[in-house]
Every structure is written in structure tokens, then in C-alpha cells.
Amino acid sequence: MQSLVVDPGLEGVVVGATDLSNVEGLEGRLTYRGYDIHDVAPNASFEEVCYLLLFGELPNRHQLADLGVRLAANRALPPQVLAFMQATPKDAWPMDVLRTAISSLALFTPHLEDGAHASNPRSAIHLIAKTPTIVAAWDRIRRGLAPIAPLPNLSTAANFLYMRTGRPPIAEAEKALDTYLVLLADHSYNASTFAARVTASTRADIYAAATSAVATLEGDLHGGAPGKVMKMLLEIDRPERAEAYVRALVASGERVMGMGHREYKVRDPRAMHLEAMAKTVGEASDPRWYDIARALEDAADRVLREAKPGRRIYANVEFYTAPTLYGLGIPADEFTCMFACGRMAGWTAHILEQLANNRLIRPQASYSGPVAVPWIPVERRGSAPTPVEAHA
Ligand code: COA
């Protein structure tokens, strides 16, 4: 009989290869195509990282300018997508709007005879360019304001901030958001990237695979955490209240959002850069959120060491995302959408990598249901009510 390895979380299971990024969890090292994140974060622009991920090497000046022109040409949304957003209830969850809008882009993109859309660097750039425009447009529409068209001469980060407020951002704000997008651009086979690769492995096109990725990002064990980090910071309100808050949280069996990682057994290497960003952004806006986050990280370290001895639970990328984005004026329920703006670069590069050397991803499950059950005719199945009410 075939021996089965059952690992529901695929922890430590290698399911494929990638040239795009490498996470070395014990050492706390992250590289994009061999470049250390500690070199990339302070030096690269988001556009350079997009180029690196999509084309395999750092761009020269001409290539970088060319990508900038292509992104600018692709930023505006089809009027039908804007019209759908205008018709959407204003209280719709931003990630629901983003996921639906990303999927809808396929409707206004020419398709091949079999209905599929071309999956290539052009369609990747199309998706990378439009994601921040969708997020900024919904931010305004939900506030009852008209969306603002992107400007051709602004970077991805500056354009996003401009499209939210109508004012080109100060250099520090652009740099902070740009660094955030750089840090979030790729992270090997995380859940949303894996979902994108599974979808692409069926030979579904890049729009279908990117939609899978956005859907998978939403949960708070993945990209949904930073909004909940912000909720904690708001509830804590003052740094001196952090320890009592985290003690009560852990005592009630809750998790400290923004802490812990499946891969990293040390502090997430991206946290250092985001912490610096959160501090800088806080100095220009309100230092309180950085100060509370700093106190919360220290308190959580102490409390989790006591509560979970032997576990190594440290700040992850989401922790300082919260005070950074909040300090930039972005509301907490849009944080996961911001994650998607950066990660669209990695998702699309992974989808193209999967398609270039494809094998259908189709794991097995160990069957745990009943066996050899005799058939019961409908008239002999009793009269119990449908158990729908129990799930109200
Ligand atoms: N707060 C409190 N306890 C935590 C924790 C956290 N943030 N993260 C992990 N733990 C504990 C678990 O309760 C569990 O303890 P137990 O063995 O006593 O039950 C143990 O550590 C292992 O947790 P597990 O869920 O198996 O680890 P994982 O590898 O699946 O965890 C995460 C990875 C990210 C899902 C987890 O750390 C988490 O839920 N973090 C909070 C949410 C978050 O920040 N998500 C964004 C990830 S980038």
C-alpha cells in the first residue's frame, strides 16, 4: 500500500521551486532573486523591484524608464469598472471591492479564441498598474468623493497618495509608501502566491490566478492581520497600557496580531525597515501609534515568552505596517488592499514562472469519512429538519 504523508498546513513541505525570492526562516533572511532585502529596501524603488521580479535582473536607466511609461499607460481604470464601484454600497468591505474589481478587469481586456487572456509581462504590468488605482478610487468613492485620475509623471507610491487626496505627497510620505511596497512585493510560496500558482497550474489565465491570490490574502492569518494590529493600537491608546492589554489578550487565548510567522523563527527581516518607516511617518504626523506599537512589541515579547515557552514568536511584516500606513492617512480596513498593491508584483511574476514550466498542482487527501455505507431510499431517511438554522 502507498504510504501517505499527511500535513494539513504543508509545514516544511517543498511543493515547487522558484527563482523569485528566498525565505530563510531560521536566519531571518529574505532575498529577491539573490538580492538581500536589507540592500533592496533602502535602495530600490518599487518599479525596480517589479522589473527585477518580472524580468530577472535589475533594470538599467532605459529599462526602468520604459517600465515607468508602461505602468503610467496602464493605470487608468475602464469606465465600466469605475461605474460598478460607484454603484457598490458604500459600506462594502474594501477587499471585497478589490477582489471583484481585479476579476472584472478581464472583462475589458481582449481575449483569445478559447476565452483566455494572454498571460505575459504586459498583462502583469496591466494588473500591477491598476491595483493601486482601484484601491485609491474605492477609498474616495466610499467617502462620497469623485475618483481622481492618475498622473503620468508620478511613481506608483506617489500616484496612490495623490489619487487618494488630490495632492502630490511630500517626499517622505512617497518614500515610506514606496519602501512598504518594495518590502511586500514577494515572499516565496506564501498562501496567496501558492493559491495563484495552483490556479495558474490548471492553465487558467493571469486574471483568474491573480483573483485567487487576492481572495486568499484576505484572512487574518495572512494579509488581514495589519488592520487588526491597528485595532489593538487604537484600543491600547497609550504605551503604558500595552502590557496589561497583551496579558489579558493572551490569557483569553487570543493571538497577538502581527506577531509570529510560519517561516521566520526570528524577527521578520522586513519588520526592521517598517519600524523605521513607522517612526519617520509618526514624527511627521502623530508619534503615538509608533510609540504604542513599540511598547506592544516589547510587552508581547515578554508575555509570549512566558505563555509559550519554547515557541519563537516575534514581530512579522504586518506589525509595523499598521502604524506606517495609518500615519500615511490610510484607514485600517484598507491595509490588506495595500498589501495587494505590493504583492501583485510577486503574484504576477510567480504566475508567469508557473506557466513557463507548468505541472498541474494536485495533491492528495487522506479520506476520513465513512466507508461502505448501504444506500437508504429517501422515504426511509426520517423527518429531521434541514440543519441550516444551526448555522445562522
Ligand atoms: N499570538 C499568540 N500566540 C501565537 C501567535 C500569536 N501571534 N502566533 C503563534 N502563536 C502560538 C499558537 O497559539 C500556538 O500555540 P500552542 O502550540 O500553545 O497552541 C503556537 O504558537 C503555534 O501556532 P501555529 O498557528 O501552529 O503556528 P503557525 O506556524 O501556523 O503560525 C501564524 C503562523 C502567522 C498563523 C501565527 O503566528 C499567527 O496566527 N499570527 C497572528 C496573525 C498574523 O500576524 N498573521 C500575519 C502573518 S504574516
PDB file of N, CA and C in Angstrom, residues 228-238 240-252 255-256 296 299 303:
ATOM      1  N   LYS A 228      -6.024  44.487  12.056  1.00  0.00           N
ATOM      2  CA  LYS A 228      -6.295  44.083  13.441  1.00  0.00           C
ATOM      3  C   LYS A 228      -5.180  44.549  14.372  1.00  0.00           C
ATOM      4  N   VAL A 229      -3.971  44.713  13.841  1.00  0.00           N
ATOM      5  CA  VAL A 229      -2.901  45.324  14.652  1.00  0.00           C
ATOM      6  C   VAL A 229      -3.325  46.754  14.991  1.00  0.00           C
ATOM      7  N   MET A 230      -3.847  47.451  13.998  1.00  0.00           N
ATOM      8  CA  MET A 230      -4.250  48.845  14.238  1.00  0.00           C
ATOM      9  C   MET A 230      -5.373  48.912  15.261  1.00  0.00           C
ATOM     10  N   LYS A 231      -6.278  47.931  15.193  1.00  0.00           N
ATOM     11  CA  LYS A 231      -7.380  47.894  16.168  1.00  0.00           C
ATOM     12  C   LYS A 231      -6.781  47.784  17.587  1.00  0.00           C
ATOM     13  N   MET A 232      -5.733  46.948  17.733  1.00  0.00           N
ATOM     14  CA  MET A 232      -5.098  46.819  19.054  1.00  0.00           C
ATOM     15  C   MET A 232      -4.478  48.151  19.469  1.00  0.00           C
ATOM     16  N   LEU A 233      -3.767  48.797  18.531  1.00  0.00           N
ATOM     17  CA  LEU A 233      -3.094  50.056  18.876  1.00  0.00           C
ATOM     18  C   LEU A 233      -4.117  51.108  19.313  1.00  0.00           C
ATOM     19  N   LEU A 234      -5.260  51.125  18.607  1.00  0.00           N
ATOM     20  CA  LEU A 234      -6.305  52.095  18.957  1.00  0.00           C
ATOM     21  C   LEU A 234      -6.898  51.769  20.326  1.00  0.00           C
ATOM     22  N   GLU A 235      -7.098  50.474  20.597  1.00  0.00           N
ATOM     23  CA  GLU A 235      -7.674  50.087  21.890  1.00  0.00           C
ATOM     24  C   GLU A 235      -6.689  50.355  23.029  1.00  0.00           C
ATOM     25  N   ILE A 236      -5.400  50.146  22.767  1.00  0.00           N
ATOM     26  CA  ILE A 236      -4.389  50.345  23.823  1.00  0.00           C
ATOM     27  C   ILE A 236      -4.278  51.833  24.168  1.00  0.00           C
ATOM     28  N   ASP A 237      -4.262  52.656  23.126  1.00  0.00           N
ATOM     29  CA  ASP A 237      -4.375  54.114  23.271  1.00  0.00           C
ATOM     30  C   ASP A 237      -3.166  54.820  23.888  1.00  0.00           C
ATOM     31  N   ARG A 238      -2.498  54.190  24.865  1.00  0.00           N
ATOM     32  CA  ARG A 238      -1.304  54.803  25.462  1.00  0.00           C
ATOM     33  C   ARG A 238      -0.267  53.706  25.685  1.00  0.00           C
ATOM     34  N   GLU A 240       1.796  52.931  27.954  1.00  0.00           N
ATOM     35  CA  GLU A 240       1.879  52.293  29.278  1.00  0.00           C
ATOM     36  C   GLU A 240       0.773  51.256  29.495  1.00  0.00           C
ATOM     37  N   ARG A 241      -0.225  51.241  28.615  1.00  0.00           N
ATOM     38  CA  ARG A 241      -1.311  50.250  28.773  1.00  0.00           C
ATOM     39  C   ARG A 241      -1.045  48.974  27.987  1.00  0.00           C
ATOM     40  N   ALA A 242       0.093  48.927  27.245  1.00  0.00           N
ATOM     41  CA  ALA A 242       0.338  47.806  26.325  1.00  0.00           C
ATOM     42  C   ALA A 242       0.456  46.474  27.055  1.00  0.00           C
ATOM     43  N   GLU A 243       1.197  46.486  28.172  1.00  0.00           N
ATOM     44  CA  GLU A 243       1.460  45.196  28.825  1.00  0.00           C
ATOM     45  C   GLU A 243       0.181  44.572  29.388  1.00  0.00           C
ATOM     46  N   ALA A 244      -0.633  45.379  30.066  1.00  0.00           N
ATOM     47  CA  ALA A 244      -1.891  44.839  30.635  1.00  0.00           C
ATOM     48  C   ALA A 244      -2.779  44.327  29.494  1.00  0.00           C
ATOM     49  N   TYR A 245      -2.787  45.060  28.396  1.00  0.00           N
ATOM     50  CA  TYR A 245      -3.635  44.670  27.254  1.00  0.00           C
ATOM     51  C   TYR A 245      -3.201  43.313  26.720  1.00  0.00           C
ATOM     52  N   VAL A 246      -1.903  43.171  26.503  1.00  0.00           N
ATOM     53  CA  VAL A 246      -1.430  41.936  25.879  1.00  0.00           C
ATOM     54  C   VAL A 246      -1.556  40.755  26.843  1.00  0.00           C
ATOM     55  N   ARG A 247      -1.406  41.019  28.128  1.00  0.00           N
ATOM     56  CA  ARG A 247      -1.593  39.929  29.107  1.00  0.00           C
ATOM     57  C   ARG A 247      -3.038  39.430  29.062  1.00  0.00           C
ATOM     58  N   ALA A 248      -3.969  40.346  29.040  1.00  0.00           N
ATOM     59  CA  ALA A 248      -5.389  39.954  29.009  1.00  0.00           C
ATOM     60  C   ALA A 248      -5.704  39.209  27.720  1.00  0.00           C
ATOM     61  N   LEU A 249      -5.125  39.676  26.625  1.00  0.00           N
ATOM     62  CA  LEU A 249      -5.380  39.056  25.318  1.00  0.00           C
ATOM     63  C   LEU A 249      -4.895  37.604  25.300  1.00  0.00           C
ATOM     64  N   VAL A 250      -3.659  37.423  25.723  1.00  0.00           N
ATOM     65  CA  VAL A 250      -3.067  36.078  25.682  1.00  0.00           C
ATOM     66  C   VAL A 250      -3.759  35.167  26.699  1.00  0.00           C
ATOM     67  N   ALA A 251      -4.120  35.731  27.873  1.00  0.00           N
ATOM     68  CA  ALA A 251      -4.821  34.920  28.889  1.00  0.00           C
ATOM     69  C   ALA A 251      -6.154  34.419  28.354  1.00  0.00           C
ATOM     70  N   SER A 252      -6.785  35.196  27.454  1.00  0.00           N
ATOM     71  CA  SER A 252      -8.083  34.752  26.920  1.00  0.00           C
ATOM     72  C   SER A 252      -7.905  33.853  25.695  1.00  0.00           C
ATOM     73  N   ARG A 255      -4.740  35.549  19.814  1.00  0.00           N
ATOM     74  CA  ARG A 255      -3.394  35.765  19.265  1.00  0.00           C
ATOM     75  C   ARG A 255      -3.077  37.251  19.171  1.00  0.00           C
ATOM     76  N   VAL A 256      -1.804  37.567  19.318  1.00  0.00           N
ATOM     77  CA  VAL A 256      -1.376  38.951  19.134  1.00  0.00           C
ATOM     78  C   VAL A 256      -1.144  39.132  17.636  1.00  0.00           C
ATOM     79  N   LEU A 296       4.034  47.748  22.559  1.00  0.00           N
ATOM     80  CA  LEU A 296       3.297  46.486  22.413  1.00  0.00           C
ATOM     81  C   LEU A 296       4.238  45.360  21.999  1.00  0.00           C
ATOM     82  N   ALA A 299       6.154  44.338  25.085  1.00  0.00           N
ATOM     83  CA  ALA A 299       5.288  43.640  26.036  1.00  0.00           C
ATOM     84  C   ALA A 299       4.942  42.251  25.516  1.00  0.00           C
ATOM     85  N   VAL A 303       5.456  38.666  27.342  1.00  0.00           N
ATOM     86  CA  VAL A 303       4.289  37.855  27.716  1.00  0.00           C
ATOM     87  C   VAL A 303       4.293  36.528  26.945  1.00  0.00           C
TER      88      VAL A 303
END
